Amino acid sequence: MLRVVVLIAGLLPAALPLPVGAQQAADTAYAKSEANIPMRDGVKLRVVILAPHAARPLPILLQRTPYNANGAIGFARRAKELGLDGYIIVFGDIRGRFRSEGRFDMNRPPRAGTPGIDESTDAYDTIDWLVKNVPNNNGKVGTFGVSYPGWLTAVTGIGPHPALKAISPQAPMGDTWMGDDFFHQGAFRLSYGTEYTWSMESSSDESEEPSPSRYDLYEWYRSFPTLDALARTVRADRWPSWHRFSEHPAYDSVWQARALPRYMGHATVPTLVVGGWWDQEDEYGPLAHYAALERSDTARLAHLVMGPWYHGQWSGDSGTALGNVRFGRATGVEYRELQSRWFGYWLKGEGDGRFPAAWLFDAGTDSWRTFDTWPPANAVRRRLYLRADGALSFDPPTAADASDQFTSDPAHPVPYRPRPVELTYSRTSRWRRWETEDQRFVDGRPDVLTWQTPPLTEDVTVAGDVVAHLYASTTGSDADWVAKLIDVYPDTVPGRPEMQGYELMVTGDIMRGRYRKSWERPEGIPANAIQPFTVDLHQQAYTFLKGHRIMVQVQSTWFPLYDRNPQSFVPNIFRARAEDYKARVHRVYRTTQYPSNVEIEALPR
């Protein structure tokens, strides 16, 4: 969530800075002002207003942010390049951040503050003041933002102000326990949860940044025998979110109250939801938010865009590549053209207003696909079964007794990306591209199991849900399960030798085994007993091309992005002792009775 204000302001390192003359021209094209807007409870929130010198009334584009409202200045400088010129630009600091009054509450639940006060009411009061007090506005407001501002954008649709005509939640943190920033299906996002919270809650203005003592954070996090030892070292007791992590490790009412899809299931204004297939922070949010809106969207107000992007890449980068993977076109530019038309239609009355329900990029074919519904109504379910000798097949297993095993040792966890693992938001960090790294860096480790198909004889197009169904046992009483669906490139790739045999993770995720029966009520795993585990790998629109292979990998650690499971059941892993962490043998079954598989929704052949 942290650096998205930089992205949306168009100040990405990947984007060249504007020449001084162009900056001056952009600056002189706007009149800058600030205001402290009173909310209904008397708290005043600061906004920065950039108004173009224009003869005709203009609509307002509003972004509410925890990352400093001064981001409006950088955004205005790039507004024309982004296709968003001709708007009054307003950025506002939310409660308790930078120069706004009040108390900051991370991902504040609806109606959780002073009676009747939350982010949606603050948005309403802000919009009400703007349309009444900003000169030369046309009475129409649009809201937008990526990540935390994306979530703030989404909740403006709760009891929206009449002037609010269009919103675009981009990479909104939809559910920070189930699949976004802080937990994934019960597993704590150790490095991200620690570093982001450290930056956000040590001060109100990000004046204190994370300062680990090692460059390779794999070694730094591994040096702490327990989560409690880490917390004492970084003084995590200062951070309200850390208390939430450690006191509410299960999916209880605290997390459910913060889950956007649970409290917002209806589109009230035209909504353009945007996300990235390789968003390393909030891929779950846009898909879950759109799904919740789409179920009751008889007016067809909700629209979805998913592209081949890291977190926020679409807002300032060309989008021609992500890491080693090239897309053959400027996907970011193409998206921004759509965004320009979207706001132009709803706020200025320009264009015909025809937008697909779902506009999704297929990185296997390097092409955009449009769908009337998502997932598509004609998608069929197919299963990729784990078979003997590392084989993967659409044919189910025939053996009565067959399995593969590995030893998972918390003292030697599998790194989630090639080392060194840099500080998440450092200048040298490879955080943005880690999900597209070549998975050969772990393929062959004894604690990573691998199965793959022969070269495909025809294309296989995933279009919808991807779910891993594992039947497994452990010699311990708890275990994490990581499942990855991978595209293995051919051994010969003309003109791209670095992609020969490349193992691209199309999608992957983790679940904590103690939650196999209930997200709310964890329970230990009986030793050496076969249990079903379901790992939600979310959704994709991706074609495995003829001549490629499909691979599945299974492992039990993904460190230090996720904390280590002690593999001995304890009521709360945040309170686990060093002696609770033990190496255990895990076994994955592939029999007629226990046919471990990855289920995909695919387009008909």
XYZ file of C-alpha atoms in Angstrom:
605
model
C 0.000 0.000 0.000
C 2.822 2.403 0.788
C 4.237 3.906 -2.378
C 1.097 4.173 -4.432
C 0.783 7.924 -4.010
C 4.050 8.106 -5.939
C 2.583 5.948 -8.671
C -0.649 7.839 -9.066
C 1.205 11.130 -9.044
C 3.168 9.902 -12.039
C 6.533 10.065 -10.279
C 7.598 6.486 -10.851
C 11.338 5.902 -11.184
C 10.414 4.193 -14.464
C 8.882 7.447 -15.715
C 11.282 10.170 -16.792
C 10.925 13.457 -14.879
C 9.323 16.287 -16.754
C 11.744 18.879 -18.153
C 11.945 22.006 -16.011
C 10.145 24.058 -18.645
C 7.316 21.549 -18.838
C 7.031 21.503 -15.042
C 6.804 25.282 -14.953
C 4.173 25.268 -17.704
C 2.148 22.674 -15.810
C 2.483 24.600 -12.562
C 1.368 27.884 -14.124
C -1.630 26.154 -15.710
C -3.140 25.610 -12.249
C -4.036 27.831 -9.329
C -3.039 26.109 -6.070
C -4.915 26.568 -2.811
C -5.443 24.694 0.431
C -8.361 24.354 2.808
C -9.157 22.734 6.132
C -12.611 21.259 5.655
C -14.766 20.729 8.771
C -16.324 17.285 9.101
C -19.695 16.743 10.766
C -17.996 16.064 14.131
C -15.866 19.221 13.947
C -12.574 17.557 12.932
C -10.849 19.466 10.126
C -9.238 17.667 7.192
C -6.717 19.338 4.914
C -7.081 19.350 1.132
C -4.805 20.642 -1.629
C -6.677 22.060 -4.631
C -5.181 22.511 -8.112
C -7.659 24.386 -10.329
C -6.914 24.900 -14.040
C -7.284 28.384 -15.467
C -10.420 27.688 -17.497
C -13.340 29.722 -18.808
C -15.906 26.960 -18.407
C -16.888 25.060 -15.246
C -14.913 21.847 -14.738
C -15.522 18.610 -12.836
C -13.541 17.705 -9.728
C -11.240 14.677 -9.438
C -10.753 13.799 -5.771
C -8.227 11.484 -4.150
C -8.279 10.947 -0.386
C -4.969 9.601 0.886
C -2.883 8.712 3.946
C 0.287 9.560 1.967
C 0.287 13.392 1.900
C -2.104 15.590 -0.049
C 0.865 17.386 -1.607
C 0.794 14.539 -4.129
C -1.739 16.684 -5.991
C 1.112 18.853 -7.257
C 2.963 16.013 -8.960
C -0.270 14.631 -10.339
C -1.221 17.981 -11.881
C 2.147 18.141 -13.634
C 1.372 14.865 -15.392
C -2.378 15.215 -15.786
C -2.226 15.802 -19.543
C 0.158 12.880 -20.054
C -2.221 10.684 -18.039
C -5.253 11.823 -20.044
C -6.762 13.515 -16.997
C -6.341 17.193 -17.797
C -9.340 19.499 -17.718
C -10.254 18.633 -14.121
C -9.993 20.440 -10.816
C -7.605 18.168 -8.916
C -8.076 17.734 -5.175
C -6.024 15.543 -2.841
C -6.997 15.270 0.824
C -5.191 13.979 3.930
C -7.395 11.561 5.874
C -7.803 11.724 9.645
C -4.614 11.708 11.670
C -2.291 11.879 8.660
C 0.072 14.718 7.813
C -1.800 17.998 8.366
C -5.293 16.678 9.061
C -6.757 16.539 12.540
C -8.185 13.459 14.217
C -6.924 9.945 14.903
C -5.644 7.611 12.196
C -7.189 4.126 12.182
C -5.706 1.736 9.611
C -8.456 0.550 7.253
C -11.136 2.096 9.491
C -14.319 -0.047 9.551
C -17.641 1.570 8.599
C -19.285 3.531 11.420
C -16.488 2.531 13.807
C -15.500 5.966 15.106
C -17.552 8.674 16.762
C -21.167 7.566 16.186
C -21.897 7.744 12.491
C -18.353 8.771 11.465
C -16.131 6.827 9.058
C -14.221 7.277 5.808
C -17.414 7.345 3.737
C -18.915 10.185 5.790
C -15.631 12.092 5.635
C -15.704 11.659 1.851
C -19.313 12.868 1.723
C -18.524 15.951 3.808
C -15.434 16.690 1.708
C -17.376 16.469 -1.559
C -20.187 18.582 -0.143
C -17.756 21.350 0.808
C -15.892 21.190 -2.510
C -18.925 21.561 -4.780
C -20.198 24.455 -2.643
C -16.912 26.314 -2.218
C -14.491 25.629 -5.086
C -15.048 28.232 -7.808
C -15.894 27.251 -11.365
C -16.784 23.585 -10.728
C -19.589 21.942 -12.695
C -21.086 20.087 -9.740
C -19.736 16.676 -10.773
C -17.113 14.771 -8.793
C -15.112 11.636 -9.541
C -12.898 9.803 -7.061
C -9.907 7.592 -7.784
C -6.862 6.089 -6.120
C -4.586 3.061 -5.932
C -4.152 0.758 -2.915
C -5.086 2.508 0.347
C -6.499 5.433 -1.678
C -8.202 2.760 -3.804
C -10.021 1.458 -0.742
C -10.850 5.029 0.292
C -12.269 5.494 -3.211
C -14.425 2.373 -2.940
C -16.061 3.471 0.311
C -17.098 6.830 -1.169
C -19.796 4.713 -2.804
C -21.400 4.000 0.593
C -24.258 6.489 0.872
C -22.666 8.596 -1.871
C -23.012 12.343 -2.204
C -25.378 13.304 -5.069
C -22.488 15.076 -6.833
C -20.442 11.854 -6.969
C -20.831 10.586 -10.541
C -17.980 8.078 -11.040
C -15.429 6.221 -8.936
C -12.389 4.117 -9.783
C -11.072 1.961 -6.918
C -7.703 0.670 -8.114
C -6.009 -2.177 -6.230
C -8.236 -1.528 -3.202
C -7.261 -3.466 -0.098
C -10.394 -5.578 -0.122
C -9.705 -7.973 2.751
C -6.391 -7.639 4.564
C -6.755 -10.999 6.318
C -8.024 -13.174 3.505
C -5.817 -12.122 0.629
C -4.405 -8.606 0.691
C -1.750 -6.776 2.684
C -1.440 -8.372 6.123
C -2.520 -12.021 5.953
C -3.252 -14.493 3.187
C -5.693 -17.223 4.188
C -4.376 -17.118 7.741
C -0.622 -16.807 7.089
C 0.878 -13.550 8.388
C 2.676 -11.393 5.810
C 5.774 -10.970 7.941
C 8.044 -8.634 5.988
C 5.311 -6.506 4.469
C 3.152 -6.340 7.589
C 6.149 -5.348 9.692
C 7.705 -2.795 7.353
C 4.496 -1.120 6.200
C 3.137 -0.781 9.725
C 6.518 0.467 10.942
C 6.407 3.250 8.357
C 2.733 4.150 8.784
C 2.231 3.999 12.534
C 5.545 5.110 14.023
C 4.648 8.685 13.030
C 1.832 10.599 11.350
C 4.033 11.823 8.493
C 6.292 8.840 7.630
C 9.254 10.537 9.306
C 10.385 7.204 10.791
C 11.248 4.553 8.224
C 12.038 0.863 8.858
C 15.682 0.358 9.804
C 16.620 -3.345 9.930
C 20.244 -4.129 10.762
C 20.921 -6.416 7.766
C 20.750 -5.768 4.013
C 19.444 -9.259 3.244
C 16.170 -9.324 5.144
C 15.957 -13.080 4.727
C 18.806 -13.305 7.242
C 17.494 -10.467 9.404
C 14.019 -11.934 9.888
C 15.449 -15.433 10.273
C 17.646 -14.196 13.140
C 14.554 -13.803 15.329
C 13.508 -17.146 16.812
C 9.920 -15.958 17.361
C 7.540 -13.198 16.323
C 7.643 -11.902 19.881
C 11.429 -11.493 19.667
C 11.010 -9.455 16.484
C 8.282 -7.328 18.059
C 10.459 -6.472 21.055
C 13.383 -5.460 18.834
C 11.392 -3.105 16.589
C 9.157 -1.888 19.453
C 6.057 -3.040 17.619
C 3.943 -2.388 20.711
C 3.833 1.241 19.455
C 1.792 0.222 16.439
C -1.976 -0.292 16.776
C -1.972 -2.613 13.760
C 0.603 -4.925 15.364
C -1.696 -5.291 18.355
C -4.445 -6.201 15.899
C -2.185 -8.786 14.223
C -1.032 -10.404 17.451
C -4.303 -10.271 19.389
C -6.544 -11.292 16.479
C -4.632 -13.863 14.402
C -7.854 -15.601 13.257
C -10.560 -14.207 10.984
C -12.707 -12.788 13.753
C -15.097 -9.832 13.789
C -12.184 -7.368 13.881
C -11.030 -8.436 10.408
C -14.475 -9.155 9.023
C -15.556 -5.603 9.873
C -12.691 -4.333 7.692
C -13.446 -6.588 4.706
C -14.747 -4.441 1.845
C -16.673 -7.239 0.035
C -18.585 -7.990 3.247
C -19.994 -4.509 3.793
C -20.202 -3.178 0.251
C -22.126 -5.467 -2.056
C -23.895 -3.016 -4.340
C -22.676 -0.451 -6.879
C -24.306 2.917 -6.223
C -22.443 4.941 -8.877
C -20.547 3.936 -12.041
C -17.490 2.044 -10.787
C -14.297 1.117 -12.647
C -12.387 -1.457 -10.578
C -8.737 -1.880 -11.613
C -6.060 -4.386 -10.622
C -2.942 -6.253 -11.712
C -2.497 -9.998 -12.218
C 0.927 -9.786 -10.564
C 0.052 -7.189 -7.951
C 2.391 -8.091 -5.100
C 0.246 -6.269 -2.538
C -3.447 -6.189 -3.441
C -4.447 -8.569 -6.231
C -7.235 -10.103 -4.157
C -8.965 -6.786 -3.434
C -10.110 -5.700 -6.903
C -11.309 -9.181 -7.875
C -13.211 -9.678 -4.614
C -14.650 -6.148 -4.706
C -15.853 -6.529 -8.286
C -17.357 -9.952 -7.540
C -19.312 -8.510 -4.612
C -20.622 -5.613 -6.719
C -21.375 -7.694 -9.799
C -23.724 -10.094 -8.001
C -26.430 -7.422 -7.664
C -25.421 -5.120 -10.510
C -28.625 -5.135 -12.535
C -27.904 -1.566 -13.675
C -24.480 -2.685 -14.996
C -22.638 0.083 -13.181
C -19.604 -2.035 -12.205
C -16.708 -2.660 -14.606
C -13.426 -4.522 -14.146
C -9.963 -4.031 -15.646
C -7.143 -6.488 -14.865
C -3.791 -6.101 -16.573
C -0.317 -7.708 -16.448
C 0.937 -5.331 -13.790
C 2.619 -4.973 -10.437
C 0.979 -2.806 -7.776
C -0.081 0.460 -9.427
C 2.053 -0.032 -12.548
C -0.867 0.979 -14.765
C -0.971 4.505 -13.344
C 2.401 5.769 -14.542
C 4.427 3.126 -16.395
C 4.231 2.141 -20.065
C 3.356 -1.406 -19.037
C 5.370 -2.995 -21.838
C 7.051 -5.452 -19.457
C 7.216 -6.702 -15.890
C 10.602 -8.052 -14.920
C 11.711 -10.450 -17.645
C 8.222 -10.858 -19.099
C 7.387 -8.696 -22.117
C 3.859 -8.020 -23.338
C 4.453 -6.729 -26.861
C 2.429 -3.568 -26.280
C 2.148 -0.571 -23.953
C -0.559 -1.973 -21.688
C -0.301 0.914 -19.219
C -0.843 3.491 -21.952
C -3.789 1.490 -23.298
C -5.352 1.380 -19.849
C -4.920 5.110 -19.284
C -6.711 5.789 -22.571
C -9.664 3.796 -21.219
C -9.501 5.630 -17.884
C -9.520 8.972 -19.721
C -12.642 7.971 -21.650
C -14.274 6.654 -18.475
C -14.013 9.872 -16.493
C -14.582 11.953 -19.637
C -17.944 10.303 -20.207
C -19.273 10.393 -16.649
C -17.928 13.811 -15.635
C -17.825 15.751 -18.925
C -20.404 14.005 -21.095
C -17.820 13.066 -23.732
C -17.976 9.879 -25.832
C -20.578 7.140 -26.170
C -20.264 5.550 -22.722
C -19.677 2.056 -24.076
C -17.358 0.112 -21.789
C -16.973 -3.671 -21.487
C -18.091 -5.287 -18.251
C -14.643 -6.884 -17.958
C -11.507 -5.907 -19.903
C -8.743 -8.354 -19.022
C -5.228 -8.872 -20.341
C -4.105 -12.378 -21.290
C -0.317 -12.371 -20.869
C -0.048 -15.757 -22.580
C -1.265 -14.331 -25.891
C -0.335 -10.679 -25.186
C -3.881 -9.565 -25.926
C -6.846 -7.914 -24.239
C -10.020 -9.945 -23.829
C -13.496 -8.561 -23.159
C -16.257 -10.399 -21.316
C -19.913 -9.632 -20.632
C -19.584 -11.409 -17.293
C -16.580 -12.427 -15.222
C -15.831 -15.238 -14.832
C -17.325 -15.964 -18.262
C -20.563 -17.924 -18.322
C -19.159 -20.498 -20.762
C -16.094 -21.354 -18.665
C -15.682 -25.054 -17.891
C -14.004 -26.614 -14.877
C -10.931 -28.744 -15.507
C -8.570 -30.383 -13.046
C -4.822 -30.809 -13.272
C -3.973 -33.906 -11.228
C -0.685 -34.612 -9.483
C 0.687 -37.893 -10.804
C 3.662 -40.232 -10.327
C 7.232 -39.246 -11.204
C 6.483 -35.524 -11.147
C 3.845 -35.731 -13.880
C 0.818 -33.433 -14.123
C -2.217 -34.508 -16.122
C -5.857 -33.753 -16.848
C -6.443 -37.479 -16.274
C -7.111 -38.479 -12.653
C -4.714 -40.802 -10.821
C -5.292 -44.546 -10.803
C -3.020 -45.611 -7.926
C -4.475 -46.860 -4.652
C -1.455 -45.808 -2.582
C 0.798 -43.002 -3.824
C 2.270 -39.823 -2.377
C 5.239 -37.464 -2.421
C 6.891 -36.124 0.708
C 9.301 -33.441 1.846
C 10.733 -32.128 5.099
C 9.800 -28.570 5.998
C 12.282 -26.986 8.408
C 11.433 -23.557 9.906
C 15.159 -23.010 10.457
C 15.776 -23.198 6.692
C 12.689 -21.735 5.001
C 12.232 -21.419 1.242
C 12.866 -17.799 0.145
C 9.950 -16.236 -1.672
C 12.280 -14.520 -4.143
C 15.948 -14.774 -5.067
C 18.215 -13.456 -2.354
C 19.199 -10.955 -1.184
C 15.737 -9.883 -0.068
C 16.028 -6.115 0.103
C 13.974 -3.762 2.273
C 10.556 -3.722 0.622
C 10.535 -0.070 -0.442
C 14.267 0.549 -0.793
C 15.687 1.887 -4.044
C 17.383 -1.425 -4.823
C 14.352 -3.558 -4.002
C 12.994 -6.057 -6.535
C 9.686 -6.158 -4.670
C 7.652 -4.990 -7.656
C 8.628 -7.855 -9.909
C 9.052 -10.786 -7.542
C 5.901 -12.594 -8.680
C 7.295 -12.883 -12.222
C 10.740 -14.156 -11.145
C 11.911 -17.428 -12.708
C 10.802 -20.164 -10.293
C 13.787 -22.303 -11.241
C 15.542 -20.627 -8.325
C 13.634 -23.027 -6.014
C 12.760 -25.835 -8.429
C 14.807 -28.823 -7.305
C 15.003 -27.898 -3.624
C 14.184 -30.946 -1.486
C 11.455 -28.964 0.315
C 9.650 -27.979 -2.915
C 7.557 -30.557 -4.786
C 7.101 -30.158 -8.549
C 4.796 -31.724 -11.144
C 4.516 -30.740 -14.809
C 2.750 -31.733 -18.019
C 4.474 -32.749 -21.239
C 4.588 -29.956 -23.849
C 0.981 -29.002 -24.575
C -0.493 -30.123 -27.878
C -3.073 -27.314 -27.808
C -3.619 -24.006 -26.027
C -5.226 -24.035 -22.573
C -6.877 -20.739 -21.597
C -7.608 -20.152 -17.931
C -10.555 -17.778 -17.500
C -11.784 -17.552 -13.939
C -11.126 -19.274 -10.634
C -8.011 -21.292 -9.821
C -8.108 -23.483 -6.698
C -5.627 -26.041 -5.361
C -7.183 -29.071 -3.653
C -4.501 -30.858 -1.661
C -4.851 -34.073 0.310
C -1.938 -34.105 2.693
C -0.605 -35.182 6.060
C 2.094 -33.984 8.431
C 4.074 -35.514 11.263
C 3.395 -32.306 13.187
C 0.148 -30.638 14.222
C 0.125 -27.581 11.947
C 1.424 -26.742 8.468
C 1.276 -24.075 5.787
C 0.565 -24.958 2.170
C 1.874 -22.894 -0.737
C 0.607 -23.780 -4.216
C 1.819 -22.240 -7.474
C 0.513 -22.593 -11.034
C 3.432 -22.055 -13.425
C 3.911 -21.609 -17.176
C 7.085 -23.400 -18.303
C 8.397 -21.853 -21.511
C 9.861 -24.047 -24.280
C 13.573 -24.795 -24.292
C 13.920 -22.637 -27.403
C 12.531 -19.086 -27.474
C 13.753 -17.262 -30.605
C 15.258 -13.880 -29.790
C 14.793 -14.306 -26.017
C 17.399 -16.801 -24.779
C 16.825 -15.629 -21.192
C 13.257 -16.986 -21.443
C 14.244 -20.489 -22.554
C 12.768 -22.907 -20.031
C 11.579 -19.965 -17.908
C 9.168 -20.872 -15.111
C 6.646 -18.024 -14.792
C 4.306 -18.138 -11.808
C 0.899 -17.406 -13.308
C -0.718 -17.405 -9.875
C 0.115 -18.692 -6.413
C -0.839 -18.318 -2.779
C -0.611 -19.754 0.726
C -3.025 -21.014 3.383
C -2.420 -21.890 7.025
C -3.498 -25.461 7.707
C -5.044 -24.763 11.110
C -7.842 -22.945 9.254
C -8.741 -25.856 6.948
C -12.194 -26.215 8.554
C -12.906 -22.674 9.729
C -11.233 -19.310 9.216
C -12.615 -18.167 12.566
C -11.757 -21.198 14.721
C -8.306 -22.731 14.188
C -7.587 -26.273 15.248
C -4.577 -28.543 15.209
C -3.950 -31.084 12.475
C -3.949 -34.708 13.670
C -0.487 -36.161 13.069
C -0.087 -38.545 10.117
C -3.757 -38.245 9.154
C -4.749 -37.365 5.589
C -6.616 -34.061 5.558
C -8.105 -31.936 2.753
C -6.623 -28.461 2.302
C -8.022 -25.871 -0.101
C -5.713 -23.112 -1.315
C -7.546 -20.345 -3.160
C -5.311 -19.130 -5.999
C -7.905 -16.513 -6.954
C -8.468 -15.810 -10.652
C -6.597 -15.419 -13.916
C -7.090 -14.837 -17.623
C -4.075 -16.575 -19.110
C -3.320 -18.861 -22.042
C -0.778 -21.655 -21.712
C 0.366 -21.887 -25.309
C 0.879 -25.012 -27.341
C 4.454 -26.208 -26.791
C 4.595 -24.802 -23.237
C 4.218 -26.952 -20.126
C 1.963 -26.419 -17.121
C 3.669 -26.870 -13.756
C 2.435 -27.032 -10.167
C 4.729 -26.486 -7.197
C 3.867 -27.149 -3.546
C 5.930 -26.070 -0.548
C 5.337 -25.022 3.073
C 7.426 -21.878 3.557
C 7.622 -18.603 1.603
C 9.985 -16.531 3.694
C 10.205 -13.801 4.863
C 7.078 -12.576 3.079
C 5.172 -15.005 5.296
C 6.058 -15.929 8.853
C 7.213 -19.432 9.697
C 4.633 -21.868 10.991
C 5.998 -23.642 14.113
C 4.396 -26.822 12.713
C 3.437 -27.598 16.307
C -0.046 -26.302 17.036
C -0.129 -23.395 19.472
C -3.233 -21.274 20.068
C -1.530 -18.100 18.795
C 1.629 -18.176 16.659
C 2.449 -14.612 17.730
C 2.972 -16.107 21.209
C 4.888 -19.213 20.082
C 8.148 -20.092 21.874
C 11.392 -20.932 20.099
C 11.103 -24.585 21.113
C 7.709 -24.847 19.376
C 9.351 -24.539 15.936
C 10.202 -28.012 14.635
C 11.058 -29.636 11.319
C 8.245 -31.886 10.108
C 7.630 -34.292 7.245
C 4.709 -33.378 4.982
C 3.183 -35.805 2.514
C 0.959 -34.932 -0.488
C -1.283 -37.744 -1.751
C -2.225 -38.539 -5.360
C -4.517 -41.562 -5.315
C -7.983 -42.445 -6.539
C -9.361 -41.662 -3.075
C -7.156 -38.615 -2.451
C -6.567 -37.047 -5.893
C -4.672 -33.827 -5.167
C -5.249 -31.388 -8.016
C -5.432 -27.796 -9.177
C -8.865 -26.902 -10.491
C -9.123 -24.221 -13.165
C -11.953 -22.515 -14.967
C -11.051 -22.585 -18.647
C -12.527 -21.485 -21.942
C -14.012 -24.381 -23.935
C -11.655 -26.121 -26.332
